[in-house]
């Protein structure tokens, strides 16, 4: 694996008009000026999503984007990996792959494949992507058939989900060092250039940033643990604060009980679904959204009215004021009318007539962009930012990166509230991630002028 060269800074703007940081601009230049495979990583709040969106909207290359889950694919306006590459669910190994001509034409015309949330991609799936691209492209003897692959994600936050089948686990034990994407066979004979974004935009306090970095790397000292627990022991506000919990069962219970305590009858908004949108697990919002006046809700997407500054962003909390054909929600003392929003599911195709790749809408999901939000799972809070939150780790944190994801959603130490003190056992870092990041840390060197932090 090779480190990126320093590249010239240049002012670039994201689709929402925000000026990119020098290091974000440098990474864009790195991706666009080479054909190298690039892995863009970084701590929570360093702007990976902004960088990805900017690349997709500004690149002159023919790029397609995919992600391992339906919701993640919707968030980046792409397809799931399995649907894009026509791959079977589960362990793929060396099973034969069909070779539909329409897929071959599509993949043959692509310059760059972007994969978001790559930390959830298994080594087996990464090798299947390599095999599919080789099969569909003229340069079959080159990794990924000569296409550029750009990966986004943070192994410290989201791990791949191991299968329950014993045979699958045995296969990984026999064929891979681990099931992580970075242990795929394809990386044994091709370089992956690593760029770690260093500038954290979410938290401004240097001490809190240092604490979060220690949680991320599993290097929490007794002093850091005490500081986090002292801050988190303050009583939480009775209203207007969100609980981040480890399990769906806890979240469902908190939201159901809070809704039931409100006076009056609830009203249910049913989503309108056009086309094949997949199962409920891939829906971007509740198929049946049950609300009452007074309910605490979270917005599920940014305000797209375009009239002045956004009234809300993904993750903003509010309180329902009225429910009718539209829903009125109070946010920070201001009342806003919220209309149903439509999420579009896309499919990439190759047009022989236009000699180009097109991205077509194949399904639509329309629902109010709201979710009951007295509580949300830590997993679903991924990518969101909160001024304050209650972190409920239950009896214990049980997944690598879970505690880091929860704590790093919060802007400042003053906004942290804990249902119980953190324990050393709550700080879980996968040993394979430690190994991988230890290997690449000296190679990261300089993403822009200046040393890596």
mmCIF file of C-alpha atoms in Angstrom, residues 100-383:
data_model
loop_
_atom_site.group_PDB
_atom_site.id
_atom_site.type_symbol
_atom_site.label_atom_id
_atom_site.label_comp_id
_atom_site.label_asym_id
_atom_site.label_seq_id
_atom_site.Cartn_x
_atom_site.Cartn_y
_atom_site.Cartn_z
ATOM 1 C CA UNK A 100 -25.628 -10.662 -18.326
ATOM 2 C CA UNK A 101 -24.722 -8.543 -21.363
ATOM 3 C CA UNK A 102 -26.428 -5.395 -20.020
ATOM 4 C CA UNK A 103 -24.295 -5.539 -16.863
ATOM 5 C CA UNK A 104 -21.157 -6.154 -18.905
ATOM 6 C CA UNK A 105 -21.868 -3.085 -21.052
ATOM 7 C CA UNK A 106 -22.503 -0.941 -17.973
ATOM 8 C CA UNK A 107 -19.363 -1.936 -16.074
ATOM 9 C CA UNK A 108 -17.211 -1.751 -19.196
ATOM 10 C CA UNK A 109 -18.084 1.928 -19.591
ATOM 11 C CA UNK A 110 -17.298 3.001 -16.019
ATOM 12 C CA UNK A 111 -14.146 4.910 -15.035
ATOM 13 C CA UNK A 112 -14.547 4.911 -11.250
ATOM 14 C CA UNK A 113 -16.470 2.801 -8.746
ATOM 15 C CA UNK A 114 -17.162 4.554 -5.426
ATOM 16 C CA UNK A 115 -18.060 2.433 -2.390
ATOM 17 C CA UNK A 116 -19.407 4.184 0.708
ATOM 18 C CA UNK A 117 -19.458 2.649 4.211
ATOM 19 C CA UNK A 118 -16.794 0.233 2.994
ATOM 20 C CA UNK A 119 -16.021 -0.846 6.553
ATOM 21 C CA UNK A 120 -19.215 -2.935 6.399
ATOM 22 C CA UNK A 121 -18.017 -4.731 3.243
ATOM 23 C CA UNK A 122 -16.540 -8.181 3.800
ATOM 24 C CA UNK A 123 -13.323 -9.454 2.244
ATOM 25 C CA UNK A 124 -15.324 -12.015 0.261
ATOM 26 C CA UNK A 125 -17.607 -9.313 -1.163
ATOM 27 C CA UNK A 126 -14.649 -7.091 -2.063
ATOM 28 C CA UNK A 127 -13.055 -9.971 -3.976
ATOM 29 C CA UNK A 128 -16.378 -10.644 -5.727
ATOM 30 C CA UNK A 129 -16.472 -6.999 -6.875
ATOM 31 C CA UNK A 130 -12.959 -7.433 -8.260
ATOM 32 C CA UNK A 131 -13.973 -10.631 -10.045
ATOM 33 C CA UNK A 132 -17.153 -9.096 -11.477
ATOM 34 C CA UNK A 133 -15.291 -6.068 -12.872
ATOM 35 C CA UNK A 134 -12.597 -8.266 -14.417
ATOM 36 C CA UNK A 135 -15.289 -10.413 -16.003
ATOM 37 C CA UNK A 136 -17.050 -7.399 -17.541
ATOM 38 C CA UNK A 137 -14.106 -5.341 -18.740
ATOM 39 C CA UNK A 138 -11.447 -5.730 -21.427
ATOM 40 C CA UNK A 139 -8.488 -5.493 -19.012
ATOM 41 C CA UNK A 140 -9.296 -8.752 -17.272
ATOM 42 C CA UNK A 141 -5.791 -9.329 -15.958
ATOM 43 C CA UNK A 142 -5.776 -6.065 -13.977
ATOM 44 C CA UNK A 143 -7.318 -5.618 -10.522
ATOM 45 C CA UNK A 144 -10.930 -4.479 -10.820
ATOM 46 C CA UNK A 145 -10.579 -4.829 -14.595
ATOM 47 C CA UNK A 146 -8.667 -1.550 -14.748
ATOM 48 C CA UNK A 147 -11.437 0.525 -13.154
ATOM 49 C CA UNK A 148 -10.500 2.934 -10.375
ATOM 50 C CA UNK A 149 -11.988 2.070 -6.982
ATOM 51 C CA UNK A 150 -12.522 4.793 -4.369
ATOM 52 C CA UNK A 151 -13.545 3.718 -0.876
ATOM 53 C CA UNK A 152 -15.047 5.824 1.927
ATOM 54 C CA UNK A 153 -15.502 4.758 5.537
ATOM 55 C CA UNK A 154 -14.011 4.399 8.993
ATOM 56 C CA UNK A 155 -13.132 0.907 10.295
ATOM 57 C CA UNK A 156 -13.230 2.310 13.835
ATOM 58 C CA UNK A 157 -16.983 2.973 13.496
ATOM 59 C CA UNK A 158 -18.826 0.299 11.509
ATOM 60 C CA UNK A 159 -17.621 -3.332 11.323
ATOM 61 C CA UNK A 160 -18.762 -5.962 8.818
ATOM 62 C CA UNK A 161 -21.552 -8.151 10.154
ATOM 63 C CA UNK A 162 -20.436 -11.776 10.527
ATOM 64 C CA UNK A 163 -22.751 -14.454 9.209
ATOM 65 C CA UNK A 164 -24.379 -16.925 11.556
ATOM 66 C CA UNK A 165 -23.572 -19.904 9.364
ATOM 67 C CA UNK A 166 -20.731 -22.031 10.739
ATOM 68 C CA UNK A 167 -19.598 -22.938 7.235
ATOM 69 C CA UNK A 168 -19.238 -19.258 6.350
ATOM 70 C CA UNK A 169 -17.158 -18.580 9.444
ATOM 71 C CA UNK A 170 -14.994 -21.596 8.683
ATOM 72 C CA UNK A 171 -14.458 -20.353 5.120
ATOM 73 C CA UNK A 172 -13.194 -16.999 6.362
ATOM 74 C CA UNK A 173 -10.908 -18.715 8.855
ATOM 75 C CA UNK A 174 -9.404 -20.840 6.061
ATOM 76 C CA UNK A 175 -9.122 -18.177 3.327
ATOM 77 C CA UNK A 176 -8.736 -14.765 4.969
ATOM 78 C CA UNK A 177 -6.830 -13.171 7.788
ATOM 79 C CA UNK A 178 -10.109 -11.538 8.786
ATOM 80 C CA UNK A 179 -13.451 -10.764 7.175
ATOM 81 C CA UNK A 180 -12.635 -7.028 6.878
ATOM 82 C CA UNK A 181 -12.489 -5.498 3.384
ATOM 83 C CA UNK A 182 -8.808 -4.648 3.781
ATOM 84 C CA UNK A 183 -7.921 -8.343 4.049
ATOM 85 C CA UNK A 184 -9.434 -9.192 0.651
ATOM 86 C CA UNK A 185 -7.121 -11.099 -1.664
ATOM 87 C CA UNK A 186 -7.195 -8.324 -4.275
ATOM 88 C CA UNK A 187 -5.135 -6.030 -2.024
ATOM 89 C CA UNK A 188 -2.281 -8.525 -1.975
ATOM 90 C CA UNK A 189 -1.392 -7.583 -5.532
ATOM 91 C CA UNK A 190 -2.574 -4.001 -5.939
ATOM 92 C CA UNK A 191 -1.868 -0.815 -4.003
ATOM 93 C CA UNK A 192 -4.491 1.009 -1.963
ATOM 94 C CA UNK A 193 -3.603 4.632 -1.314
ATOM 95 C CA UNK A 194 -4.708 5.687 2.151
ATOM 96 C CA UNK A 195 -5.842 9.201 3.033
ATOM 97 C CA UNK A 196 -6.990 9.991 6.563
ATOM 98 C CA UNK A 197 -8.786 13.313 6.940
ATOM 99 C CA UNK A 198 -7.451 15.016 10.035
ATOM 100 C CA UNK A 199 -9.547 18.155 10.575
ATOM 101 C CA UNK A 200 -12.597 17.559 12.768
ATOM 102 C CA UNK A 201 -15.431 19.944 11.914
ATOM 103 C CA UNK A 202 -18.071 18.653 14.355
ATOM 104 C CA UNK A 203 -16.347 19.326 17.696
ATOM 105 C CA UNK A 204 -14.544 22.614 18.320
ATOM 106 C CA UNK A 205 -13.139 21.883 21.776
ATOM 107 C CA UNK A 206 -9.607 20.443 21.522
ATOM 108 C CA UNK A 207 -9.875 18.545 24.821
ATOM 109 C CA UNK A 208 -13.097 16.801 23.790
ATOM 110 C CA UNK A 209 -11.615 15.953 20.384
ATOM 111 C CA UNK A 210 -8.631 14.371 22.132
ATOM 112 C CA UNK A 211 -10.944 12.339 24.358
ATOM 113 C CA UNK A 212 -12.885 11.061 21.348
ATOM 114 C CA UNK A 213 -9.664 10.129 19.566
ATOM 115 C CA UNK A 214 -8.643 8.107 22.629
ATOM 116 C CA UNK A 215 -12.011 6.310 22.610
ATOM 117 C CA UNK A 216 -11.633 5.640 18.866
ATOM 118 C CA UNK A 217 -8.196 4.088 19.287
ATOM 119 C CA UNK A 218 -8.914 2.330 22.579
ATOM 120 C CA UNK A 219 -6.305 4.390 24.472
ATOM 121 C CA UNK A 220 -8.562 5.868 27.146
ATOM 122 C CA UNK A 221 -6.579 6.720 30.276
ATOM 123 C CA UNK A 222 -8.107 6.782 33.777
ATOM 124 C CA UNK A 223 -8.024 10.599 33.582
ATOM 125 C CA UNK A 224 -9.983 10.642 30.306
ATOM 126 C CA UNK A 225 -12.458 8.113 31.690
ATOM 127 C CA UNK A 226 -13.040 10.252 34.777
ATOM 128 C CA UNK A 227 -13.507 13.408 32.707
ATOM 129 C CA UNK A 228 -16.098 11.734 30.459
ATOM 130 C CA UNK A 229 -17.954 10.220 33.410
ATOM 131 C CA UNK A 230 -17.958 13.467 35.389
ATOM 132 C CA UNK A 231 -19.358 15.353 32.411
ATOM 133 C CA UNK A 232 -21.898 12.641 31.649
ATOM 134 C CA UNK A 233 -23.172 12.427 35.218
ATOM 135 C CA UNK A 234 -24.971 15.790 35.007
ATOM 136 C CA UNK A 235 -28.765 15.433 35.020
ATOM 137 C CA UNK A 236 -30.190 15.471 31.503
ATOM 138 C CA UNK A 237 -32.911 17.934 30.518
ATOM 139 C CA UNK A 238 -36.409 16.568 30.827
ATOM 140 C CA UNK A 239 -37.314 17.548 27.269
ATOM 141 C CA UNK A 240 -35.619 18.133 23.945
ATOM 142 C CA UNK A 241 -32.853 15.583 24.377
ATOM 143 C CA UNK A 242 -32.337 12.350 22.458
ATOM 144 C CA UNK A 243 -31.291 8.978 23.855
ATOM 145 C CA UNK A 244 -28.759 6.957 21.836
ATOM 146 C CA UNK A 245 -29.223 3.281 22.701
ATOM 147 C CA UNK A 246 -27.547 0.062 21.642
ATOM 148 C CA UNK A 247 -30.601 -2.002 20.673
ATOM 149 C CA UNK A 248 -33.798 -1.598 18.661
ATOM 150 C CA UNK A 249 -35.752 -3.043 21.584
ATOM 151 C CA UNK A 250 -34.622 -0.251 23.913
ATOM 152 C CA UNK A 251 -35.376 2.437 21.336
ATOM 153 C CA UNK A 252 -38.820 1.016 20.573
ATOM 154 C CA UNK A 253 -39.685 0.850 24.280
ATOM 155 C CA UNK A 254 -38.568 4.437 25.004
ATOM 156 C CA UNK A 255 -40.414 5.880 22.002
ATOM 157 C CA UNK A 256 -43.573 3.819 22.543
ATOM 158 C CA UNK A 257 -43.803 4.693 26.256
ATOM 159 C CA UNK A 258 -43.184 8.409 25.648
ATOM 160 C CA UNK A 259 -45.804 8.537 22.878
ATOM 161 C CA UNK A 260 -48.342 6.726 25.060
ATOM 162 C CA UNK A 261 -47.877 9.234 27.894
ATOM 163 C CA UNK A 262 -48.916 12.132 25.669
ATOM 164 C CA UNK A 263 -52.611 13.077 25.812
ATOM 165 C CA UNK A 264 -54.908 12.682 22.840
ATOM 166 C CA UNK A 265 -55.158 10.229 19.998
ATOM 167 C CA UNK A 266 -52.323 9.381 17.664
ATOM 168 C CA UNK A 267 -52.540 9.757 13.904
ATOM 169 C CA UNK A 268 -50.752 7.550 11.390
ATOM 170 C CA UNK A 269 -49.237 8.683 8.109
ATOM 171 C CA UNK A 270 -48.788 5.836 5.631
ATOM 172 C CA UNK A 271 -45.985 6.011 3.114
ATOM 173 C CA UNK A 272 -46.689 5.938 -0.608
ATOM 174 C CA UNK A 273 -44.425 3.433 -2.327
ATOM 175 C CA UNK A 274 -44.086 3.298 -6.097
ATOM 176 C CA UNK A 275 -42.063 0.542 -7.716
ATOM 177 C CA UNK A 276 -39.930 -2.131 -6.084
ATOM 178 C CA UNK A 277 -38.354 -0.414 -3.120
ATOM 179 C CA UNK A 278 -37.272 -3.518 -1.263
ATOM 180 C CA UNK A 279 -38.317 -4.652 2.192
ATOM 181 C CA UNK A 280 -38.994 -2.520 5.259
ATOM 182 C CA UNK A 281 -35.367 -2.847 6.328
ATOM 183 C CA UNK A 282 -34.387 -0.701 3.365
ATOM 184 C CA UNK A 283 -36.987 2.024 3.847
ATOM 185 C CA UNK A 284 -35.557 5.467 4.657
ATOM 186 C CA UNK A 285 -38.449 6.279 7.021
ATOM 187 C CA UNK A 286 -41.294 4.481 8.778
ATOM 188 C CA UNK A 287 -43.818 2.905 6.425
ATOM 189 C CA UNK A 288 -46.442 3.831 9.031
ATOM 190 C CA UNK A 289 -45.467 6.910 11.005
ATOM 191 C CA UNK A 290 -47.480 7.257 14.219
ATOM 192 C CA UNK A 291 -47.495 10.781 15.677
ATOM 193 C CA UNK A 292 -49.226 12.831 18.367
ATOM 194 C CA UNK A 293 -49.195 16.532 19.096
ATOM 195 C CA UNK A 294 -46.295 17.039 21.481
ATOM 196 C CA UNK A 295 -44.214 14.151 20.099
ATOM 197 C CA UNK A 296 -40.477 14.659 19.886
ATOM 198 C CA UNK A 297 -39.319 13.971 16.342
ATOM 199 C CA UNK A 298 -36.129 13.963 14.324
ATOM 200 C CA UNK A 299 -35.801 15.157 10.749
ATOM 201 C CA UNK A 300 -34.476 12.471 8.411
ATOM 202 C CA UNK A 301 -33.173 14.713 5.654
ATOM 203 C CA UNK A 302 -32.034 18.259 5.084
ATOM 204 C CA UNK A 303 -34.468 21.068 4.301
ATOM 205 C CA UNK A 304 -34.671 21.366 0.522
ATOM 206 C CA UNK A 305 -36.895 24.451 0.253
ATOM 207 C CA UNK A 306 -33.995 26.482 -1.107
ATOM 208 C CA UNK A 307 -35.368 29.732 0.354
ATOM 209 C CA UNK A 308 -32.561 31.074 2.509
ATOM 210 C CA UNK A 309 -30.673 29.096 5.187
ATOM 211 C CA UNK A 310 -31.955 25.556 5.825
ATOM 212 C CA UNK A 311 -34.656 25.440 8.474
ATOM 213 C CA UNK A 312 -33.478 22.020 9.579
ATOM 214 C CA UNK A 313 -30.921 19.373 8.688
ATOM 215 C CA UNK A 314 -30.792 15.612 8.993
ATOM 216 C CA UNK A 315 -30.800 14.930 12.747
ATOM 217 C CA UNK A 316 -32.525 18.169 13.869
ATOM 218 C CA UNK A 317 -34.941 17.609 16.765
ATOM 219 C CA UNK A 318 -38.354 19.248 17.019
ATOM 220 C CA UNK A 319 -41.789 18.942 18.606
ATOM 221 C CA UNK A 320 -45.014 18.222 16.713
ATOM 222 C CA UNK A 321 -47.491 21.112 16.983
ATOM 223 C CA UNK A 322 -50.278 19.943 14.676
ATOM 224 C CA UNK A 323 -51.074 17.061 12.327
ATOM 225 C CA UNK A 324 -53.141 17.311 9.174
ATOM 226 C CA UNK A 325 -52.334 17.062 5.490
ATOM 227 C CA UNK A 326 -49.021 18.516 6.591
ATOM 228 C CA UNK A 327 -47.282 18.403 9.955
ATOM 229 C CA UNK A 328 -46.221 21.510 11.846
ATOM 230 C CA UNK A 329 -43.052 21.082 13.871
ATOM 231 C CA UNK A 330 -41.533 23.548 16.321
ATOM 232 C CA UNK A 331 -37.734 23.831 16.072
ATOM 233 C CA UNK A 332 -35.850 26.164 18.405
ATOM 234 C CA UNK A 333 -38.920 28.299 19.027
ATOM 235 C CA UNK A 334 -39.950 28.567 15.364
ATOM 236 C CA UNK A 335 -42.892 26.782 13.774
ATOM 237 C CA UNK A 336 -42.382 25.093 10.393
ATOM 238 C CA UNK A 337 -44.748 23.354 8.007
ATOM 239 C CA UNK A 338 -43.299 19.981 7.004
ATOM 240 C CA UNK A 339 -44.402 18.397 3.745
ATOM 241 C CA UNK A 340 -43.948 14.756 2.710
ATOM 242 C CA UNK A 341 -40.591 14.075 1.082
ATOM 243 C CA UNK A 342 -39.771 11.610 -1.667
ATOM 244 C CA UNK A 343 -36.747 9.353 -1.631
ATOM 245 C CA UNK A 344 -35.742 7.953 -4.999
ATOM 246 C CA UNK A 345 -34.186 4.571 -5.615
ATOM 247 C CA UNK A 346 -31.819 4.481 -8.564
ATOM 248 C CA UNK A 347 -30.448 1.975 -11.010
ATOM 249 C CA UNK A 348 -27.481 2.485 -13.303
ATOM 250 C CA UNK A 349 -27.843 1.454 -16.940
ATOM 251 C CA UNK A 350 -25.804 1.858 -20.095
ATOM 252 C CA UNK A 351 -27.485 3.585 -23.019
ATOM 253 C CA UNK A 352 -26.266 2.233 -26.346
ATOM 254 C CA UNK A 353 -27.919 5.144 -28.131
ATOM 255 C CA UNK A 354 -26.206 7.802 -26.006
ATOM 256 C CA UNK A 355 -23.033 5.762 -25.449
ATOM 257 C CA UNK A 356 -23.124 6.736 -21.788
ATOM 258 C CA UNK A 357 -24.158 5.611 -18.311
ATOM 259 C CA UNK A 358 -27.472 6.891 -16.988
ATOM 260 C CA UNK A 359 -28.940 6.783 -13.498
ATOM 261 C CA UNK A 360 -32.654 6.096 -13.626
ATOM 262 C CA UNK A 361 -35.316 6.287 -10.912
ATOM 263 C CA UNK A 362 -36.863 2.841 -10.476
ATOM 264 C CA UNK A 363 -38.824 3.357 -7.242
ATOM 265 C CA UNK A 364 -40.045 6.131 -4.959
ATOM 266 C CA UNK A 365 -40.847 6.260 -1.250
ATOM 267 C CA UNK A 366 -42.888 9.250 -0.037
ATOM 268 C CA UNK A 367 -43.380 9.969 3.650
ATOM 269 C CA UNK A 368 -42.981 12.816 6.116
ATOM 270 C CA UNK A 369 -39.215 13.070 6.751
ATOM 271 C CA UNK A 370 -39.712 12.533 10.469
ATOM 272 C CA UNK A 371 -39.106 9.827 13.027
ATOM 273 C CA UNK A 372 -40.124 9.586 16.681
ATOM 274 C CA UNK A 373 -36.991 10.692 18.476
ATOM 275 C CA UNK A 374 -37.025 10.319 22.179
ATOM 276 C CA UNK A 375 -34.536 7.583 21.272
ATOM 277 C CA UNK A 376 -32.648 6.226 18.263
ATOM 278 C CA UNK A 377 -30.168 3.387 17.903
ATOM 279 C CA UNK A 378 -26.492 4.288 17.905
ATOM 280 C CA UNK A 379 -26.223 2.587 14.526
ATOM 281 C CA UNK A 380 -28.931 4.807 12.985
ATOM 282 C CA UNK A 381 -27.358 7.914 14.482
ATOM 283 C CA UNK A 382 -24.367 7.364 12.195
ATOM 284 C CA UNK A 383 -23.540 10.581 10.344
#
